[in-house]
Short mmCIF file of C-alpha atoms and ligand atoms in Angstrom, two decimals:
data_model
loop_
_atom_site.label_atom_id
_atom_site.label_comp_id
_atom_site.label_asym_id
_atom_site.label_seq_id
_atom_site.Cartn_x
_atom_site.Cartn_y
_atom_site.Cartn_z
CA UNK A 1 0.00 0.01 -0.02
CA UNK A 2 1.23 3.51 -0.81
CA UNK A 3 2.46 5.46 2.19
CA UNK A 4 -0.13 8.23 1.79
CA UNK A 5 -2.99 5.78 1.72
CA UNK A 6 -1.65 3.78 4.58
CA UNK A 7 -1.22 6.97 6.59
CA UNK A 8 -4.83 7.90 6.00
CA UNK A 9 -6.10 4.46 6.96
CA UNK A 10 -4.09 4.45 10.20
CA UNK A 11 -5.10 8.03 11.07
CA UNK A 12 -8.74 7.06 10.57
CA UNK A 13 -8.33 4.00 12.83
CA UNK A 14 -6.77 6.11 15.53
CA UNK A 15 -9.41 8.77 15.39
CA UNK A 16 -12.07 6.09 15.76
CA UNK A 17 -10.26 4.60 18.68
CA UNK A 18 -10.04 8.01 20.22
CA UNK A 19 -13.81 8.10 20.45
CA UNK A 20 -13.84 5.12 22.74
CA UNK A 21 -13.99 6.03 26.40
CA UNK A 22 -10.76 5.82 28.35
CA UNK A 23 -10.84 2.66 30.40
CA UNK A 24 -8.60 4.07 33.08
CA UNK A 25 -9.40 7.15 35.03
CA UNK A 26 -5.80 7.87 35.83
CA UNK A 27 -3.53 10.47 34.26
CA UNK A 28 -2.91 10.94 30.59
CA UNK A 29 0.40 9.66 29.23
CA UNK A 30 1.57 13.28 28.84
CA UNK A 31 0.95 13.95 32.52
CA UNK A 32 2.64 10.66 33.51
CA UNK A 33 5.72 11.62 31.57
CA UNK A 34 5.87 15.07 32.90
CA UNK A 35 5.78 13.65 36.40
CA UNK A 36 8.84 11.56 35.50
CA UNK A 37 10.77 14.41 33.93
CA UNK A 38 10.21 13.26 30.31
CA UNK A 39 9.33 16.16 28.05
CA UNK A 40 7.41 16.21 24.77
CA UNK A 41 10.65 16.34 22.79
CA UNK A 42 11.92 13.12 24.44
CA UNK A 43 8.54 11.52 23.78
CA UNK A 44 8.61 12.47 20.08
CA UNK A 45 12.18 11.20 19.82
CA UNK A 46 11.01 7.93 21.35
CA UNK A 47 8.06 7.80 18.92
CA UNK A 48 10.46 8.33 16.00
CA UNK A 49 12.60 5.41 17.22
CA UNK A 50 9.59 3.03 17.47
CA UNK A 51 8.39 4.23 14.03
CA UNK A 52 11.77 3.27 12.53
CA UNK A 53 11.86 -0.02 14.48
CA UNK A 54 8.52 -1.00 12.92
CA UNK A 55 9.98 -0.16 9.53
CA UNK A 56 7.50 2.70 8.96
CA UNK A 57 8.48 5.98 7.26
CA UNK A 58 9.50 8.75 9.66
CA UNK A 59 6.44 10.81 8.59
CA UNK A 60 4.41 8.29 10.63
CA UNK A 61 5.96 9.47 13.92
CA UNK A 62 2.99 11.64 14.96
CA UNK A 63 0.72 8.59 14.50
CA UNK A 64 3.00 6.57 16.67
CA UNK A 65 2.85 9.22 19.36
CA UNK A 66 -0.97 9.23 19.11
CA UNK A 67 -1.09 5.41 19.26
CA UNK A 68 0.97 5.56 22.51
CA UNK A 69 -1.45 8.11 23.96
CA UNK A 70 -4.33 5.83 23.15
CA UNK A 71 -2.96 2.75 24.95
CA UNK A 72 -5.44 3.45 27.79
CA UNK A 73 -8.30 2.46 25.39
CA UNK A 74 -6.93 -1.06 25.28
CA UNK A 75 -7.75 -3.71 27.86
CA UNK A 76 -4.90 -6.20 28.38
CA UNK A 77 -5.04 -9.47 30.18
CA UNK A 78 -1.61 -10.93 31.06
CA UNK A 79 -1.40 -14.54 32.26
CA UNK A 80 1.53 -16.23 33.91
CA UNK A 81 2.28 -19.83 33.28
CA UNK A 82 5.49 -21.76 34.00
CA UNK A 83 8.37 -19.30 33.80
CA UNK A 84 10.71 -16.99 35.74
CA UNK A 85 8.73 -13.80 35.27
CA UNK A 86 11.69 -12.35 33.41
CA UNK A 87 9.44 -11.13 30.63
CA UNK A 88 7.47 -8.90 33.00
CA UNK A 89 10.69 -7.83 34.67
CA UNK A 90 12.15 -6.90 31.28
CA UNK A 91 9.49 -4.31 31.00
CA UNK A 92 9.15 -3.19 34.58
CA UNK A 93 12.43 -3.53 36.34
CA UNK A 94 14.20 -0.27 35.44
CA UNK A 95 15.78 2.08 37.87
CA UNK A 96 14.19 5.10 36.21
CA UNK A 97 10.91 4.46 34.37
CA UNK A 98 11.43 4.40 30.60
CA UNK A 99 8.79 5.57 28.17
CA UNK A 100 8.24 1.88 27.35
CA UNK A 101 7.52 1.01 31.01
CA UNK A 102 5.29 4.12 31.38
CA UNK A 103 3.29 2.97 28.39
CA UNK A 104 2.85 -0.31 30.10
CA UNK A 105 1.58 1.53 33.18
CA UNK A 106 -0.79 3.43 30.93
CA UNK A 107 -2.28 0.41 29.26
CA UNK A 108 -5.41 -0.79 30.92
CA UNK A 109 -3.93 -3.88 32.52
CA UNK A 110 -7.00 -5.71 33.71
CA UNK A 111 -5.20 -8.69 35.11
CA UNK A 112 -1.52 -9.35 35.86
CA UNK A 113 -0.64 -11.64 38.70
CA UNK A 114 2.71 -9.98 39.48
CA UNK A 115 1.35 -6.45 39.49
CA UNK A 116 -2.17 -6.54 40.83
CA UNK A 117 -3.09 -6.11 44.41
CA UNK A 118 -5.92 -8.67 44.46
CA UNK A 119 -5.13 -12.28 45.33
CA UNK A 120 -6.96 -15.58 45.82
CA UNK A 121 -10.71 -15.57 45.15
CA UNK A 122 -10.71 -11.86 44.35
CA UNK A 123 -7.99 -12.27 41.68
CA UNK A 124 -9.84 -15.18 40.06
CA UNK A 125 -13.01 -13.15 40.03
CA UNK A 126 -11.19 -10.19 38.43
CA UNK A 127 -9.98 -12.41 35.63
CA UNK A 128 -13.39 -13.84 34.96
CA UNK A 129 -15.08 -10.49 34.96
CA UNK A 130 -12.42 -8.89 32.69
CA UNK A 131 -12.90 -11.73 30.16
CA UNK A 132 -16.64 -11.20 30.31
CA UNK A 133 -16.60 -7.42 30.22
CA UNK A 134 -14.12 -7.04 27.36
CA UNK A 135 -15.15 -10.06 25.31
CA UNK A 136 -13.68 -9.83 21.83
CA UNK A 137 -11.82 -6.63 22.67
CA UNK A 138 -8.92 -7.40 24.93
CA UNK A 139 -5.34 -8.24 24.07
CA UNK A 140 -4.21 -11.45 25.71
CA UNK A 141 -0.50 -11.72 26.63
CA UNK A 142 0.61 -15.03 27.98
CA UNK A 143 4.07 -15.45 29.61
CA UNK A 144 5.42 -18.94 30.28
CA UNK A 145 5.23 -22.43 28.90
CA UNK A 146 2.02 -24.28 29.50
CA UNK A 147 2.26 -27.67 31.27
CA UNK A 148 -0.19 -29.81 29.42
CA UNK A 149 -0.48 -32.59 31.95
CA UNK A 150 -0.18 -36.35 31.03
CA UNK A 151 2.32 -36.69 33.94
CA UNK A 152 2.08 -36.15 37.65
CA UNK A 153 3.48 -32.66 37.21
CA UNK A 154 1.21 -29.88 36.12
CA UNK A 155 0.28 -26.27 36.83
CA UNK A 156 -2.77 -25.05 38.69
CA UNK A 157 -3.64 -21.44 39.27
CA UNK A 158 -6.01 -19.88 41.81
CA UNK A 159 -8.27 -21.19 44.55
CA UNK A 160 -10.38 -23.31 42.21
CA UNK A 161 -7.26 -25.13 41.15
CA UNK A 162 -7.93 -24.51 37.47
CA UNK A 163 -5.07 -25.81 35.34
CA UNK A 164 -2.91 -23.24 33.56
CA UNK A 165 -3.87 -24.95 30.35
CA UNK A 166 -7.59 -24.44 30.93
CA UNK A 167 -7.08 -20.84 32.00
CA UNK A 168 -4.94 -19.95 28.92
CA UNK A 169 -7.42 -21.69 26.58
CA UNK A 170 -10.39 -19.92 28.07
CA UNK A 171 -8.76 -16.47 27.95
CA UNK A 172 -7.72 -17.11 24.37
CA UNK A 173 -11.25 -17.80 23.17
CA UNK A 174 -12.57 -14.19 23.55
CA UNK A 175 -9.31 -12.27 22.87
CA UNK A 176 -9.02 -9.78 20.00
CA UNK A 177 -5.31 -10.51 19.63
CA UNK A 178 -2.98 -13.00 21.31
CA UNK A 179 0.70 -12.54 22.01
CA UNK A 180 2.93 -15.26 23.38
CA UNK A 181 5.43 -13.19 25.36
CA UNK A 182 8.85 -14.77 25.70
CA UNK A 183 10.39 -17.98 24.43
CA UNK A 184 8.56 -20.08 27.04
CA UNK A 185 5.14 -19.07 25.78
CA UNK A 186 6.24 -19.00 22.11
CA UNK A 187 8.13 -22.31 22.08
CA UNK A 188 7.86 -24.00 25.51
CA UNK A 189 11.12 -22.58 26.85
CA UNK A 190 13.16 -24.03 29.76
CA UNK A 191 10.19 -26.11 31.01
CA UNK A 192 9.93 -27.85 27.67
CA UNK A 193 13.68 -28.63 27.50
CA UNK A 194 14.50 -32.32 27.64
CA UNK A 195 13.05 -34.31 29.35
CA UNK A 196 10.14 -31.84 29.63
CA UNK A 197 8.69 -33.31 32.85
CA UNK A 198 5.48 -31.25 32.78
CA UNK A 199 4.85 -31.79 29.07
CA UNK A 200 5.11 -27.99 28.70
CA UNK A 201 3.77 -26.65 25.41
CA UNK A 202 3.78 -23.29 23.60
CA UNK A 203 0.61 -21.25 23.68
CA UNK A 204 0.04 -21.99 19.98
CA UNK A 205 -0.44 -25.70 20.88
CA UNK A 206 -3.11 -24.83 23.50
CA UNK A 207 -5.39 -22.62 21.44
CA UNK A 208 -6.56 -22.82 17.82
CA UNK A 209 -6.55 -19.05 17.47
CA UNK A 210 -3.65 -17.20 15.74
CA UNK A 211 -0.79 -16.47 18.17
CA UNK A 212 1.87 -13.88 17.58
CA UNK A 213 5.09 -15.07 19.04
CA UNK A 214 7.38 -12.52 20.75
CA UNK A 215 10.29 -14.81 21.79
CA UNK A 216 13.45 -13.98 23.73
CA UNK A 217 14.39 -15.14 27.27
CA UNK A 218 13.34 -12.45 28.01
CA UNK A 219 12.23 -10.49 24.96
CA UNK A 220 13.28 -6.84 25.02
CA UNK A 221 10.86 -4.27 26.35
CA UNK A 222 11.05 -2.75 22.86
CA UNK A 223 9.69 -5.84 21.23
CA UNK A 224 6.81 -6.15 23.74
CA UNK A 225 5.71 -2.53 23.54
CA UNK A 226 6.34 -2.39 19.73
CA UNK A 227 3.82 -5.20 19.24
CA UNK A 228 1.19 -3.45 21.33
CA UNK A 229 1.68 -0.23 19.35
CA UNK A 230 1.61 -2.11 16.08
CA UNK A 231 -1.72 -3.63 17.05
CA UNK A 232 -3.14 -0.23 18.05
CA UNK A 233 -2.01 1.29 14.77
CA UNK A 234 -2.97 -1.50 12.39
CA UNK A 235 -5.46 -3.70 14.19
CA UNK A 236 -4.20 -6.62 12.10
CA UNK A 237 -1.56 -9.24 12.37
CA UNK A 238 1.97 -8.06 11.40
CA UNK A 239 3.85 -9.87 8.67
CA UNK A 240 5.16 -13.00 10.38
CA UNK A 241 7.95 -15.47 9.70
CA UNK A 242 7.54 -19.20 9.70
CA UNK A 243 7.63 -19.34 13.51
CA UNK A 244 4.94 -16.63 13.80
CA UNK A 245 7.40 -13.97 14.83
CA UNK A 246 6.80 -10.45 13.58
CA UNK A 247 9.26 -9.81 10.78
CA UNK A 248 9.82 -6.19 11.86
CA UNK A 249 11.57 -7.56 14.97
CA UNK A 250 12.78 -10.98 13.97
CA UNK A 251 13.47 -10.59 10.24
CA UNK A 252 17.27 -10.44 10.54
CA UNK A 253 19.87 -12.40 12.31
CA UNK A 254 21.77 -11.05 15.33
CA UNK A 255 24.91 -11.59 13.26
CA UNK A 256 23.70 -9.34 10.41
CA UNK A 257 23.95 -6.08 12.40
CA UNK A 258 26.38 -7.11 15.14
CA UNK A 259 28.99 -4.49 16.03
CA UNK A 260 31.62 -7.21 16.11
CA UNK A 261 30.81 -8.38 12.62
CA UNK A 262 33.84 -6.64 11.08
CA UNK A 263 36.04 -8.89 13.24
CA UNK A 264 34.15 -12.01 12.14
CA UNK A 265 34.69 -11.06 8.52
CA UNK A 266 38.33 -10.36 9.25
CA UNK A 267 38.80 -13.74 11.00
CA UNK A 268 39.51 -11.95 14.36
CA UNK A 269 38.10 -14.11 17.19
CA UNK A 270 38.16 -14.26 20.99
CA UNK A 271 39.82 -17.61 21.67
CA UNK A 272 38.93 -17.67 25.36
CA UNK A 273 37.18 -15.23 27.72
CA UNK A 274 39.57 -12.55 29.03
CA UNK A 275 42.23 -12.95 26.34
CA UNK A 276 43.74 -10.12 24.29
CA UNK A 277 41.07 -10.54 21.58
CA UNK A 278 38.33 -10.15 24.18
CA UNK A 279 39.90 -6.88 25.32
CA UNK A 280 39.90 -5.65 21.69
CA UNK A 281 36.23 -6.57 21.21
CA UNK A 282 36.84 -9.36 18.69
CA UNK A 283 34.08 -11.68 17.51
CA UNK A 284 32.69 -14.16 20.05
CA UNK A 285 31.86 -16.99 17.62
CA UNK A 286 34.59 -19.30 18.92
CA UNK A 287 33.46 -18.84 22.49
CA UNK A 288 30.00 -19.88 21.55
CA UNK A 289 28.12 -16.94 19.99
CA UNK A 290 24.96 -18.18 18.30
CA UNK A 291 24.25 -14.85 16.59
CA UNK A 292 24.64 -16.44 13.11
CA UNK A 293 21.67 -18.75 13.92
CA UNK A 294 19.45 -16.35 15.75
CA UNK A 295 16.72 -14.10 14.44
CA UNK A 296 16.13 -11.06 16.64
CA UNK A 297 16.86 -7.32 16.73
CA UNK A 298 19.08 -7.20 19.85
CA UNK A 299 22.11 -5.96 17.90
CA UNK A 300 20.06 -3.08 16.47
CA UNK A 301 17.73 -2.13 19.36
CA UNK A 302 19.65 -3.37 22.44
CA UNK A 303 18.13 -3.45 25.87
CA UNK A 304 17.39 -0.85 28.59
CA UNK A 305 16.92 2.18 26.47
CA UNK A 306 19.52 1.11 23.93
CA UNK A 307 22.20 0.81 26.65
CA UNK A 308 23.69 -2.61 25.92
CA UNK A 309 23.07 -6.18 24.88
CA UNK A 310 24.66 -9.58 25.53
CA UNK A 311 27.38 -9.36 22.86
CA UNK A 312 28.30 -5.80 23.80
CA UNK A 313 28.62 -6.96 27.42
CA UNK A 314 31.14 -9.58 26.24
CA UNK A 315 29.24 -12.85 26.06
CA UNK A 316 27.95 -14.47 22.90
CA UNK A 317 24.27 -14.63 21.99
CA UNK A 318 22.89 -17.93 23.29
CA UNK A 319 20.10 -17.98 20.71
CA UNK A 320 17.36 -17.28 23.20
CA UNK A 321 14.74 -16.32 20.61
CA UNK A 322 15.00 -19.56 18.66
CA UNK A 323 12.73 -22.58 19.21
CA UNK A 324 14.18 -25.20 21.54
CA UNK A 325 17.29 -23.11 22.20
CA UNK A 326 17.95 -24.80 25.60
CA UNK A 327 18.36 -28.15 23.89
CA UNK A 328 19.68 -27.02 20.54
CA UNK A 329 22.13 -24.21 21.13
CA UNK A 330 24.27 -25.69 23.92
CA UNK A 331 26.91 -25.82 25.07
CA UNK A 332 26.50 -22.02 25.21
CA UNK A 333 30.22 -21.23 25.35
CA UNK A 334 31.22 -23.45 22.52
CA UNK A 335 30.57 -23.10 18.82
CA UNK A 336 28.00 -25.44 17.31
CA UNK A 337 30.79 -26.72 15.12
CA UNK A 338 29.75 -28.85 12.20
CA UNK A 339 26.28 -29.65 13.52
CA UNK A 340 23.59 -28.77 11.07
CA UNK A 341 21.06 -26.53 12.74
CA UNK A 342 17.63 -26.33 11.20
CA UNK A 343 16.60 -22.71 11.24
CA UNK A 344 13.45 -21.03 10.16
CA UNK A 345 14.62 -20.67 6.60
CA UNK A 346 16.07 -24.10 6.21
CA UNK A 347 19.46 -25.54 7.04
CA UNK A 348 21.21 -24.32 3.94
CA UNK A 349 21.84 -20.76 5.00
CA UNK A 350 23.09 -21.70 8.44
CA UNK A 351 25.20 -24.47 7.18
CA UNK A 352 27.05 -21.84 5.16
CA UNK A 353 27.42 -19.47 8.10
CA UNK A 354 28.50 -22.29 10.38
CA UNK A 355 31.18 -23.49 8.02
CA UNK A 356 32.38 -19.95 7.58
CA UNK A 357 32.95 -19.46 11.34
CA UNK A 358 34.60 -22.83 11.85
CA UNK A 359 36.85 -23.00 8.89
CA UNK A 360 38.18 -19.39 9.23
CA UNK A 361 38.27 -18.88 5.55
CA UNK A 362 40.17 -16.04 4.01
CA UNK A 363 38.76 -12.59 4.55
CA UNK A 364 37.24 -12.41 1.08
CA UNK A 365 35.80 -15.84 1.24
CA UNK A 366 34.30 -15.13 4.65
CA UNK A 367 32.70 -11.97 3.40
CA UNK A 368 31.32 -13.60 0.31
CA UNK A 369 30.02 -16.70 2.08
CA UNK A 370 28.42 -14.68 4.85
CA UNK A 371 26.71 -12.43 2.38
CA UNK A 372 25.60 -15.43 0.47
CA UNK A 373 24.11 -16.78 3.64
CA UNK A 374 22.16 -13.59 4.19
CA UNK A 375 21.01 -13.57 0.58
CA UNK A 376 19.89 -17.20 0.91
CA UNK A 377 17.98 -16.27 4.10
CA UNK A 378 16.31 -13.36 2.47
CA UNK A 379 15.59 -15.18 -0.78
CA UNK A 380 13.93 -18.17 0.82
CA UNK A 381 11.64 -16.46 3.30
CA UNK A 382 8.29 -18.07 2.85
CA UNK A 383 5.87 -15.47 4.23
CA UNK A 384 4.77 -12.18 2.68
CA UNK A 385 6.67 -8.92 3.29
FE1 FSX B 401 11.69 -16.08 32.09
FE2 FSX B 401 9.33 -15.17 30.74
FE3 FSX B 401 12.71 -16.72 29.89
FE4 FSX B 401 10.47 -17.64 29.88
O1 FSX B 401 10.67 -14.61 30.02
S1 FSX B 401 13.13 -14.77 30.92
S2 FSX B 401 12.08 -18.20 31.46
S3 FSX B 401 11.24 -16.61 28.17
O2 FSX B 401 8.68 -16.79 30.13
O3 FSX B 401 9.95 -15.30 32.46
FE1 SF4 B 402 28.63 -10.84 16.47
FE2 SF4 B 402 28.38 -13.32 17.31
FE3 SF4 B 402 28.30 -12.73 14.73
FE4 SF4 B 402 30.59 -12.60 16.09
S1 SF4 B 402 29.36 -14.50 15.70
S2 SF4 B 402 29.77 -11.13 14.59
S3 SF4 B 402 29.90 -11.80 18.07
S4 SF4 B 402 26.84 -12.15 16.23
FE1 F3S B 403 18.80 -13.50 23.32
FE2 F3S B 403 20.83 -13.47 21.69
FE3 F3S B 403 19.42 -11.33 21.99
S1 F3S B 403 20.80 -14.47 23.62
S2 F3S B 403 18.80 -11.49 24.06
S3 F3S B 403 18.72 -13.25 21.11
S4 F3S B 403 21.57 -11.40 21.75
#
């Protein structure tokens, strides 16, 4: 769609949304930001960043700002299954509130076990009434793998002892959009790692409705909030890859935009942690970096307001946004070597990248082969742009 037409369509959607009553009585996002010393200029700068992250033209920045302001029209139900709560922490655990975390405050969060005051019967009642009240309108976010029984280990939630599986299934039925937040909910995660004692499953195996996966252990706050804003703006599913991950966030490999990539291409590797190469910021492939096999935007967006990310901190990517990474990507501090790893776009591309890292080809050959790998990845994507 042409940009002008798309702009018009999105502007119309937002102005319709604006007519809906605010669900929360609390302060506007502008007032919230002012209270935390964030001025309009910072807010617009942030909106421009999110616009670029979602691969939209910069002229869409005012729409993005408006979408953020309208997050209080959106009821959200957030369920916890089997996990470490790292996904929620990713968004909330900041020393100074970021705009992303303030947006999360602003959203009408109808149910979130970590954040809400209610407990026991009251909490269960809140969940039931939110599902009923906002039928067909709420966004469901599920964090955690879902133990699906068939062994003596399973998950129950609340005083009625409802299984997590039943609770996730029920909440999915009336949701307007469903996000699996984190690798546990997207792919099963640590619970589903061998031998998977609770028969933990991804959310997509529990419901028949479409699930947008937002993996990462945890996913960055940017990817969580970006998905909410995308939904407010478009009201439709984003373009997804074969693992139902939004392409705007998971379309490229970590390796493609890594700041150490020049060293990979030049054959300059850290041989062991703390050596001279590590001090010079060389490539971490030989100490286990799985960036060549991992689709995520960490190397571009980083974490904590663009402060840092695993590779910048000196440890390789462990592939935390890939299906089954606990079983497939280990040992985390050793290269995968010659093992073929079946990625989203087929093993061919990764086979090439893998061989490149292991064989330490000449600089030119490395460059060519790596670019061939990227081209192969791009050329064989099987979903629409
Ligand atoms: Fe933890 Fe969330 Fe990992 Fe899982 O993040 S950070 S174990 S993806 O479900 O809490
Ligand atoms: Fe960066 Fe890892 Fe790729 Fe090296 S192997 S360039 S550290 S992503
Ligand atoms: Fe995970 Fe790798 Fe990013 S380990 S956080 S996908 S750098």
